[in-house]
Amino acid sequence: MAAGEIAGMGPVAAFALVGVLGVGSQWLAWRLRLPAIVLMLAAGILVGPVLGFFEPARDIGTLTGPLISLAVAVILFEGGLTLDLHGLRDARAGVWRLVFAGAPIGWLLSVLTLRYGAGLGWESATVFGGIMVVTGPTVIAPLLRQARLARRPAQLLQWEAIVNDPIGALAAVLAFEVVVALRGAETVGTALWGVGLGVALSVAIGLAAGFGIAWAFWRNRVPEFMKVPVLFVTLLATFALADGVLHESGLLAVTVMGLVIANSDLPSFVELRRFKEHATILLVSGVFILLAASLDFAMLKGLSWRTLVFVLAVVLVARPLTVLLALLGTGLPRAERLLIALTGPRGVVLVAVAGLFGERLAAEGVADADLIAPLAFALVTFTVILHGFTFAPLARLLGLSAAEAPGVLLVGGSRFTVALAEVLKKAGVEVLISDPNHAHLIRARAGGLRTFYGDILSEAAEHQVELLSYETLLAATDNDAYNTLVATDFAPEFGRDRVWQVGRAKADKSRHALPTQLGGRPFGRGRTHDELDALMADGWRFRATRLSEEFTIADWRARRPEAIVFATIGPRGTLKFHGGEKDPEIGAGARVIALLPPGAGAEEPPAQD
């Protein structure tokens, strides 16, 4: 492509390119089961400094910086919406330690690492060390999604990343103001007073915005169709107002605002949070592409062998020591402390804030300030790639992630679901049966199956059931309306292709038909709960049959013309439910989970289980 054509890319085309690369990288990572953050970083570097096709400063202009700042603000606000104080429970002590003890310890160790590892002077090391307190929610969120981590370590990493992000930015502000005061006429006391006042005002602004939104939504002062726009505009105004009081304090204000709203128990909270989650995926993708595309290889020429020493010291010494000292005496299991200690990826906030303060320190005459930005990018690149490829395997090695083959959540404790759970368990699939009726779980418990007594939609279920261990849901209670409610609620989380529901009575009647947006996929050829239980009462039973080259699905069907196929398990243990009349297309090594009539399958070929 000619240079003139490259230079002619306008902002609209640039935004489109960022969106396509960001979301495309996330989709490709999902398909290939690769770390999304690594692909986004690679895509940005490829179209930016490698090919020169996209340069944010050239193609978007001076809006690049403000856009990244606003995007990070929205990301932190959405993170604040996940900080449910009631949901902390046994993670509470660890979270407070990581925030109130881990931040200062991390600052101190980062300063020492920068001074003696990277060779920076005390002024640059102190400012940059404050920024290094952050671990980056833009990186942690994709890692947690990929690794399907257990609840408590996931909460610890998530809270630390979200809360310490604004703390790190403010620590850098504080250190910078002290450096300026020591170099100029202003006293340190005056600088500290100014920073303290700015922080207090930012917290007050965040609290006011959060409580204001909660009050307006609770009192129905805002109609439903305007709640998301009002929330978004309030978020932007809060960030701008607080940032105007003290630079970089807007991140603190929006985090506080999100925390207040998250703990206000708003009826419309789920809808608000889902919108913000979708927006955050887009923004994280875009920010990483912009960050990587903005890299200037010439900037890295000033780095030396000490950069590698610095990065290794951060990953192997400073981060582990910070976490282990902060969590000392909390009673957390060793495996959880070790995972958190070895997980410290840095993200967008570190690079953005480091570049800003590197320029400010250089303007103040600090000699080595120009090394801060390249060191920050080196640290981010190294930790993103390292943790992108090692986090999930490390979590599995320590026994802190969900099983490699996700399980099935069966809602409803009937004869049918218990029989299905028993055959799935025998086939190596993890199963949990949930029912709000204690009597319905007697048969399941007698069979040694895992159960949850209570409403699967309750807050207790959210805290006690490790939902990440399950990838497929079947709503099969005797209440059609409840089945529809459960399937509709879990569809966004599990994926609509993995949420199933037994047939509804009179579903074929126009007065009782529901839109496709409600309920789950039809299971068991549309048979209702009562019809399935009646089959079990008549002597039908489940059986798992392994296929082979000699015994295909056609052979299996010929022997069992009346059998009903409910699921298949692939050679690699992948479970798939089936709801149609047509038999699934599967090959040798797969297993068929089917309901057989009395007397069927008495003679089995050798290739079967």
XYZ file of C-alpha atoms in Angstrom:
609
model
C 0.000 0.000 0.000
C 1.313 3.422 -0.852
C 2.367 5.850 1.810
C -0.204 8.395 0.655
C -2.995 5.884 1.026
C -1.828 4.979 4.515
C -1.701 8.621 5.552
C -5.209 9.131 4.194
C -6.975 6.883 6.716
C -9.591 8.995 8.466
C -10.922 8.726 12.032
C -14.025 6.789 10.926
C -11.964 4.135 9.133
C -9.537 4.061 12.071
C -12.341 3.436 14.586
C -13.747 0.696 12.356
C -10.320 -0.922 12.089
C -9.834 -0.838 15.866
C -13.245 -2.441 16.392
C -12.711 -5.164 13.819
C -9.227 -6.015 15.107
C -10.251 -5.948 18.772
C -13.457 -7.943 18.572
C -12.001 -10.153 15.839
C -9.043 -11.010 18.080
C -11.370 -11.912 20.941
C -13.484 -14.107 18.675
C -10.431 -15.814 17.182
C -9.046 -16.401 20.670
C -12.345 -18.018 21.665
C -12.298 -20.275 18.611
C -8.647 -21.281 19.000
C -8.701 -21.349 22.836
C -5.817 -18.881 22.984
C -5.312 -15.913 25.351
C -7.319 -13.011 23.900
C -5.019 -10.331 25.296
C -2.019 -11.830 23.498
C -3.834 -11.833 20.143
C -5.043 -8.240 20.652
C -1.515 -7.114 21.475
C -0.113 -8.918 18.437
C -2.786 -7.492 16.123
C -2.120 -3.940 17.300
C 1.646 -4.247 16.891
C 1.224 -5.815 13.443
C -0.960 -3.065 11.947
C 0.895 -0.335 13.849
C 4.675 -0.257 14.133
C 5.324 -3.353 11.974
C 3.273 -2.514 8.850
C 2.742 1.195 9.528
C -0.834 0.807 8.336
C -2.377 2.361 11.458
C -0.944 5.075 13.684
C -3.392 6.341 16.325
C -1.666 9.717 16.668
C -1.830 10.236 12.899
C -5.189 8.682 12.044
C -7.215 9.654 15.115
C -5.203 12.639 16.268
C -5.155 14.281 19.663
C -8.349 12.513 20.708
C -6.441 9.262 21.235
C -5.374 10.113 24.788
C -8.787 11.333 25.995
C -10.514 8.357 24.361
C -8.233 5.926 26.196
C -8.821 7.794 29.475
C -12.603 7.649 29.063
C -12.455 3.993 28.071
C -10.409 3.124 31.158
C -12.908 5.088 33.278
C -15.821 3.029 31.898
C -13.842 -0.196 32.429
C -13.111 0.696 36.054
C -16.726 1.736 36.622
C -17.955 -1.594 35.263
C -15.410 -3.248 37.531
C -16.817 -1.277 40.448
C -20.261 -2.668 39.583
C -18.908 -6.163 40.297
C -17.641 -5.236 43.791
C -20.474 -6.641 45.876
C -19.510 -6.283 49.537
C -22.063 -8.900 50.589
C -20.579 -11.405 48.167
C -17.064 -11.234 49.599
C -17.741 -13.506 52.573
C -14.609 -15.630 53.130
C -12.587 -13.479 50.703
C -13.143 -10.269 52.690
C -9.981 -10.465 54.828
C -7.798 -11.221 51.824
C -9.234 -8.354 49.796
C -8.666 -5.779 52.529
C -5.100 -7.029 53.015
C -4.306 -6.833 49.291
C -5.669 -3.276 49.144
C -4.527 -1.677 52.388
C -1.334 -3.667 52.991
C -0.506 -4.875 49.490
C -0.581 -1.423 47.876
C 2.055 0.225 50.136
C 4.212 -2.915 50.244
C 3.996 -3.191 46.462
C 4.924 0.476 46.093
C 8.014 0.070 48.262
C 9.212 -3.116 46.552
C 8.536 -1.643 43.101
C 10.632 1.427 43.957
C 13.523 -0.795 45.072
C 13.197 -2.940 41.932
C 13.277 0.135 39.706
C 16.197 1.653 41.566
C 18.460 -1.398 41.723
C 17.061 -3.478 38.840
C 16.303 -0.936 36.128
C 18.835 1.599 37.427
C 16.428 4.547 37.673
C 17.059 7.436 40.031
C 15.037 7.753 43.228
C 12.723 10.415 41.800
C 11.668 8.433 38.730
C 11.584 5.175 40.708
C 9.283 6.643 43.357
C 6.758 7.990 40.825
C 6.848 4.921 38.572
C 6.749 2.607 41.597
C 3.415 4.114 42.611
C 1.983 3.374 39.172
C 3.209 -0.233 39.385
C 0.789 -0.906 42.240
C -1.871 -1.505 39.550
C -2.429 -5.006 38.178
C -4.938 -4.062 35.495
C -8.608 -5.103 35.249
C -8.291 -4.873 31.455
C -5.998 -7.913 31.647
C -7.404 -9.751 34.675
C -10.964 -9.934 33.308
C -10.039 -11.881 30.123
C -7.745 -14.157 32.144
C -10.487 -15.030 34.641
C -12.939 -15.658 31.808
C -10.474 -17.981 30.096
C -9.317 -19.925 33.178
C -12.785 -20.331 34.773
C -11.215 -19.772 38.173
C -12.767 -20.762 41.494
C -14.833 -18.066 43.207
C -12.559 -16.892 46.050
C -9.233 -16.488 44.198
C -11.167 -14.878 41.337
C -12.679 -12.368 43.777
C -9.281 -11.576 45.278
C -7.656 -10.920 41.898
C -10.652 -8.967 40.629
C -10.975 -6.701 43.682
C -7.243 -6.056 43.817
C -7.121 -5.126 40.133
C -10.117 -2.790 40.261
C -9.470 -1.062 43.597
C -5.691 -0.752 43.276
C -5.887 0.753 39.784
C -6.993 4.215 40.965
C -4.834 3.857 44.075
C -1.751 3.334 41.906
C -2.576 6.361 39.762
C -3.049 8.506 42.874
C 0.182 7.186 44.387
C 1.973 8.412 41.277
C 0.271 11.816 41.628
C 1.377 12.014 45.250
C 4.979 11.052 44.448
C 5.119 13.485 41.534
C 3.857 16.368 43.645
C 6.500 15.596 46.293
C 9.234 15.515 43.620
C 8.071 18.871 42.253
C 7.931 20.329 45.753
C 11.469 19.198 46.566
C 12.724 20.693 43.310
C 10.844 23.981 43.623
C 9.653 26.551 46.078
C 6.505 24.689 47.134
C 6.722 22.813 50.413
C 6.056 19.096 50.706
C 3.287 19.802 53.204
C 1.492 22.020 50.721
C 1.793 19.391 47.994
C 0.465 16.652 50.278
C -2.421 18.874 51.379
C -3.379 19.534 47.758
C -3.319 15.846 46.851
C -5.232 14.852 49.986
C -7.904 17.463 49.341
C -8.251 16.350 45.727
C -8.630 12.703 46.751
C -11.257 13.570 49.363
C -13.243 15.621 46.857
C -13.028 12.830 44.271
C -14.349 10.283 46.766
C -17.147 12.703 47.679
C -18.023 13.187 44.005
C -18.102 9.424 43.440
C -20.273 8.856 46.522
C -22.664 11.636 45.527
C -22.998 10.288 41.979
C -23.525 6.710 43.175
C -26.107 7.543 45.833
C -27.791 9.987 43.468
C -28.242 7.332 40.788
C -29.455 4.795 43.360
C -31.993 7.272 44.787
C -33.274 8.280 41.351
C -33.650 4.677 40.193
C -35.282 3.480 43.410
C -37.768 6.370 43.395
C -38.557 5.821 39.702
C -37.369 9.314 38.800
C -35.873 7.859 35.625
C -37.920 5.714 33.203
C -36.578 2.281 32.301
C -35.665 3.206 28.723
C -33.472 6.080 29.972
C -31.648 4.356 32.832
C -28.637 3.228 30.812
C -28.190 6.623 29.051
C -28.550 8.504 32.366
C -26.060 6.174 34.034
C -23.560 6.548 31.195
C -23.779 10.338 31.121
C -23.448 10.519 34.913
C -20.360 8.319 34.681
C -18.701 10.625 32.151
C -19.616 13.731 34.154
C -18.271 12.199 37.372
C -14.980 11.304 35.728
C -14.561 14.728 34.119
C -15.456 16.649 37.298
C -13.146 14.651 39.551
C -10.310 14.716 37.011
C -10.681 18.479 36.842
C -10.178 18.694 40.614
C -7.066 16.470 40.618
C -5.567 14.808 37.561
C -6.005 10.995 37.523
C -8.472 11.121 40.444
C -11.387 10.588 38.072
C -10.568 6.861 38.096
C -11.090 6.809 41.863
C -14.403 8.669 41.593
C -15.924 6.304 39.009
C -14.743 3.233 40.938
C -16.422 4.556 44.088
C -19.550 5.359 42.078
C -19.695 1.801 40.727
C -19.115 0.341 44.197
C -22.035 2.329 45.648
C -24.419 1.296 42.855
C -23.331 -2.355 43.111
C -24.356 -2.432 46.773
C -27.643 -0.514 46.387
C -29.678 -3.624 45.461
C -31.318 -1.940 42.472
C -34.093 -3.939 40.760
C -32.690 -3.034 37.324
C -29.086 -3.760 38.301
C -28.758 -6.919 36.178
C -29.757 -5.112 32.975
C -27.404 -2.218 33.743
C -24.491 -4.513 34.475
C -24.991 -6.630 31.355
C -24.929 -3.535 29.179
C -21.743 -2.371 30.874
C -20.169 -5.826 30.452
C -20.792 -5.700 26.716
C -19.433 -2.161 26.516
C -16.371 -3.184 28.505
C -15.540 -6.030 26.109
C -15.576 -3.536 23.244
C -13.534 -0.964 25.164
C -10.913 -3.433 26.397
C -10.469 -4.643 22.827
C -10.159 -1.111 21.474
C -7.798 0.120 24.171
C -5.400 -2.781 23.676
C -5.318 -2.247 19.916
C -4.668 1.488 20.379
C -1.995 0.781 22.975
C -0.133 -1.724 20.818
C -0.484 0.302 17.623
C 0.960 3.362 19.375
C 4.214 1.585 20.167
C 7.280 3.322 18.795
C 10.207 0.946 18.315
C 12.595 3.885 18.516
C 11.406 4.434 22.086
C 12.740 1.018 23.053
C 16.302 1.762 21.907
C 17.173 3.275 25.268
C 16.527 -0.018 27.053
C 19.417 -2.281 28.062
C 19.993 -5.644 29.725
C 18.780 -4.081 32.964
C 15.260 -4.080 31.515
C 15.191 -7.866 31.606
C 16.560 -7.821 35.160
C 13.841 -5.365 36.142
C 10.995 -7.352 34.569
C 12.149 -10.648 36.078
C 12.601 -9.017 39.484
C 9.032 -7.688 39.349
C 7.535 -11.039 38.339
C 9.665 -13.328 40.508
C 10.451 -11.171 43.555
C 8.433 -7.976 44.027
C 4.976 -9.368 43.165
C 5.276 -12.663 45.107
C 6.719 -10.917 48.178
C 3.986 -8.267 48.107
C 1.180 -10.817 48.055
C 2.695 -13.273 50.506
C 3.430 -10.536 53.055
C 0.014 -8.924 52.610
C -1.865 -12.224 53.003
C 0.167 -13.433 55.962
C -2.151 -14.699 58.691
C -5.356 -14.563 56.607
C -5.849 -18.333 56.679
C -6.132 -18.578 52.896
C -5.018 -21.942 51.464
C -1.461 -22.095 50.190
C -2.569 -22.828 46.634
C -4.673 -19.629 46.476
C -1.889 -17.472 47.926
C 0.604 -18.957 45.477
C -1.649 -18.375 42.460
C -2.262 -14.735 43.411
C 1.425 -14.201 44.178
C 2.436 -15.461 40.740
C -0.276 -13.485 38.931
C 0.403 -9.801 38.419
C -0.285 -8.732 34.828
C -0.118 -5.029 34.041
C -2.406 -3.361 31.555
C -3.516 -0.179 29.878
C -3.609 2.045 32.954
C 0.073 1.404 33.688
C 1.207 2.396 30.187
C -1.095 5.418 29.922
C -0.251 6.869 33.349
C 3.455 6.003 33.071
C 3.736 7.822 29.739
C 2.017 10.879 31.193
C 4.239 11.143 34.263
C 7.350 10.306 32.272
C 6.691 13.426 30.186
C 5.965 15.521 33.284
C 9.127 14.410 35.068
C 11.178 15.093 31.934
C 9.716 18.601 31.835
C 10.862 19.035 35.458
C 14.417 18.126 34.424
C 14.570 14.549 35.770
C 17.307 12.948 33.670
C 16.052 9.354 33.349
C 12.338 10.133 33.058
C 12.358 9.218 29.365
C 12.961 5.564 30.358
C 9.661 5.268 32.261
C 7.411 4.805 29.207
C 9.540 2.103 27.485
C 10.008 0.267 30.789
C 6.245 0.334 31.313
C 5.565 -1.080 27.863
C 8.203 -3.785 28.336
C 6.613 -4.807 31.639
C 3.093 -4.849 30.196
C 4.132 -6.854 27.125
C 6.075 -9.412 29.160
C 3.383 -9.943 31.806
C 0.523 -10.047 29.294
C 2.242 -12.765 27.250
C 3.489 -14.652 30.314
C 0.183 -14.762 32.173
C -1.833 -15.135 28.987
C -0.238 -18.527 28.368
C 0.471 -19.696 31.942
C -2.439 -18.477 34.096
C -4.994 -21.146 33.147
C -2.487 -24.065 33.310
C -1.183 -22.791 36.671
C -4.728 -22.545 38.054
C -5.450 -26.111 36.915
C -2.152 -27.343 38.375
C -3.060 -25.832 41.748
C -6.591 -27.224 41.576
C -8.228 -23.776 41.496
C -10.017 -23.855 38.147
C -13.064 -25.683 36.934
C -12.661 -29.138 35.458
C -11.284 -29.382 31.933
C -14.612 -30.900 30.834
C -17.392 -28.606 32.145
C -20.344 -30.210 33.898
C -24.135 -30.080 33.709
C -26.526 -28.220 36.004
C -29.901 -29.969 36.249
C -32.669 -27.864 37.784
C -35.349 -30.133 39.183
C -35.038 -33.365 41.164
C -37.313 -35.852 39.396
C -36.891 -39.540 38.529
C -35.923 -38.482 35.033
C -33.202 -35.960 36.028
C -31.766 -38.318 38.668
C -31.503 -41.132 36.115
C -29.906 -38.769 33.594
C -27.472 -37.499 36.237
C -26.457 -41.047 37.175
C -25.596 -42.051 33.620
C -23.722 -38.769 33.027
C -21.757 -39.199 36.253
C -20.844 -42.754 35.256
C -19.606 -41.338 31.920
C -17.296 -38.923 33.770
C -19.407 -35.754 33.519
C -19.753 -33.587 36.633
C -23.423 -33.089 37.524
C -25.295 -30.967 40.056
C -29.032 -31.268 40.739
C -30.768 -28.216 42.195
C -34.294 -28.051 43.577
C -36.075 -25.718 46.032
C -38.066 -28.698 47.334
C -36.039 -30.763 49.812
C -38.121 -33.902 49.208
C -37.297 -33.853 45.503
C -33.589 -34.300 46.299
C -33.917 -37.437 48.467
C -33.496 -39.814 45.524
C -30.500 -37.859 44.186
C -28.727 -37.831 47.549
C -29.358 -41.531 48.024
C -27.645 -42.100 44.678
C -24.551 -40.151 45.753
C -25.188 -37.239 43.398
C -24.213 -33.649 44.169
C -27.209 -31.501 45.068
C -28.094 -27.926 45.975
C -31.176 -27.400 48.108
C -32.621 -23.991 47.309
C -33.596 -21.728 44.465
C -30.881 -21.713 41.802
C -31.706 -18.031 41.183
C -31.135 -17.088 44.831
C -28.232 -15.126 46.245
C -27.274 -18.206 48.266
C -26.821 -20.186 45.044
C -24.632 -17.423 43.622
C -22.269 -17.755 46.581
C -22.419 -21.498 47.217
C -22.564 -22.980 43.706
C -19.414 -22.760 41.592
C -21.260 -21.966 38.370
C -17.983 -21.851 36.442
C -17.811 -25.630 36.831
C -20.901 -26.011 34.654
C -21.383 -25.152 31.010
C -24.780 -26.687 30.234
C -28.100 -26.200 32.021
C -31.345 -28.156 31.819
C -34.450 -26.666 33.460
C -36.645 -29.700 34.187
C -38.890 -28.956 37.173
C -42.634 -29.613 37.225
C -43.280 -25.849 36.906
C -43.173 -24.625 33.301
C -43.096 -20.946 34.264
C -40.153 -21.514 36.622
C -38.274 -23.482 33.968
C -38.741 -20.598 31.545
C -37.545 -18.099 34.146
C -34.409 -20.116 34.963
C -33.541 -20.707 31.305
C -34.056 -17.048 30.417
C -31.940 -15.862 33.353
C -29.010 -18.184 32.677
C -28.988 -17.822 28.881
C -26.711 -14.728 28.803
C -24.229 -16.376 31.162
C -24.097 -19.917 29.789
C -24.906 -19.039 26.185
C -28.314 -19.637 24.629
C -27.063 -22.722 22.797
C -26.262 -24.399 26.132
C -29.470 -23.711 28.051
C -32.217 -26.312 27.639
C -35.745 -26.733 28.910
C -38.207 -29.621 28.984
C -41.349 -29.134 26.944
C -44.109 -26.832 28.124
C -47.695 -27.971 28.327
C -49.851 -26.483 25.543
C -46.747 -24.868 23.988
C -48.165 -25.638 20.540
C -51.200 -23.427 21.195
C -50.959 -19.815 19.996
C -52.270 -18.476 23.305
C -49.476 -20.250 25.209
C -46.582 -19.931 22.743
C -43.652 -17.796 23.919
C -41.219 -15.666 21.873
C -37.830 -17.185 21.126
C -36.166 -14.740 23.535
C -37.774 -16.536 26.500
C -36.910 -19.976 27.790
C -34.319 -22.498 26.672
C -33.879 -24.834 23.740
C -36.455 -27.646 23.541
C -35.164 -30.824 25.203
C -36.303 -34.414 24.785
C -38.204 -33.844 21.536
C -40.494 -31.407 23.324
C -41.713 -33.863 25.971
C -42.965 -32.290 29.185
C -41.825 -33.042 32.721
C -44.834 -35.281 33.339
C -44.351 -37.191 30.073
C -40.669 -37.869 30.830
C -41.430 -38.985 34.375
C -44.181 -41.244 33.027
C -41.642 -42.961 30.753
C -39.411 -43.613 33.774
C -42.381 -45.042 35.681
C -43.098 -47.368 32.733
C -39.608 -48.858 32.960
C -37.643 -46.789 30.446
C -34.001 -46.356 31.438
C -30.902 -44.413 30.408
C -27.917 -46.056 28.808
C -24.591 -44.789 27.468
C -23.383 -46.603 24.341
C -19.974 -46.157 22.787
C -19.815 -46.168 18.980
C -17.012 -47.629 16.886
C -16.058 -48.123 13.250
C -17.959 -51.425 13.278
C -20.937 -50.139 15.302
C -22.091 -46.775 13.936
C -24.985 -44.529 14.875
C -27.017 -46.149 12.066
C -26.367 -49.603 13.556
C -27.309 -48.311 16.977
C -30.578 -46.882 15.669
C -31.420 -50.091 13.846
C -31.225 -52.008 17.126
C -33.192 -49.364 19.065
C -35.791 -47.760 16.819
C -37.790 -46.387 19.765
C -34.848 -45.004 21.774
C -34.719 -41.249 22.476
C -31.300 -39.604 22.152
C -30.764 -36.925 24.769
C -27.014 -36.274 24.611
C -23.700 -37.331 23.112
C -20.200 -37.316 24.586
C -17.380 -36.887 22.100
C -14.059 -38.782 22.188
C -12.525 -35.826 24.077
C -15.288 -35.734 26.663
C -17.299 -32.906 25.097
C -20.953 -33.146 26.104
C -23.736 -32.009 23.777
C -27.460 -32.143 24.462
C -29.857 -32.906 21.605
C -33.496 -32.013 21.326
C -34.539 -32.843 17.774
C -36.040 -35.891 16.120
C -33.011 -36.487 13.893
C -30.100 -38.497 15.277
C -26.853 -36.547 15.769
C -23.982 -37.002 13.313
C -21.219 -38.530 15.422
C -18.421 -40.959 14.700
C -16.341 -43.648 16.319
C -15.322 -43.144 19.937
C -18.346 -41.019 20.801
C -20.991 -42.140 23.294
C -24.741 -41.856 22.883
C -26.817 -41.064 25.983
C -30.323 -42.308 25.282
C -33.515 -43.363 26.993
C -34.411 -46.939 26.080
C -37.794 -48.643 26.384
C -38.183 -51.750 28.594
C -36.299 -54.727 27.167
C -34.331 -52.734 24.559
C -30.573 -53.185 24.229
C -30.422 -56.525 26.000
C -27.639 -57.690 23.689
C -24.782 -55.182 23.416
C -21.798 -55.359 21.021
C -18.299 -55.425 22.574
C -17.588 -51.762 21.650
C -20.159 -50.406 24.106
C -19.958 -49.249 27.724
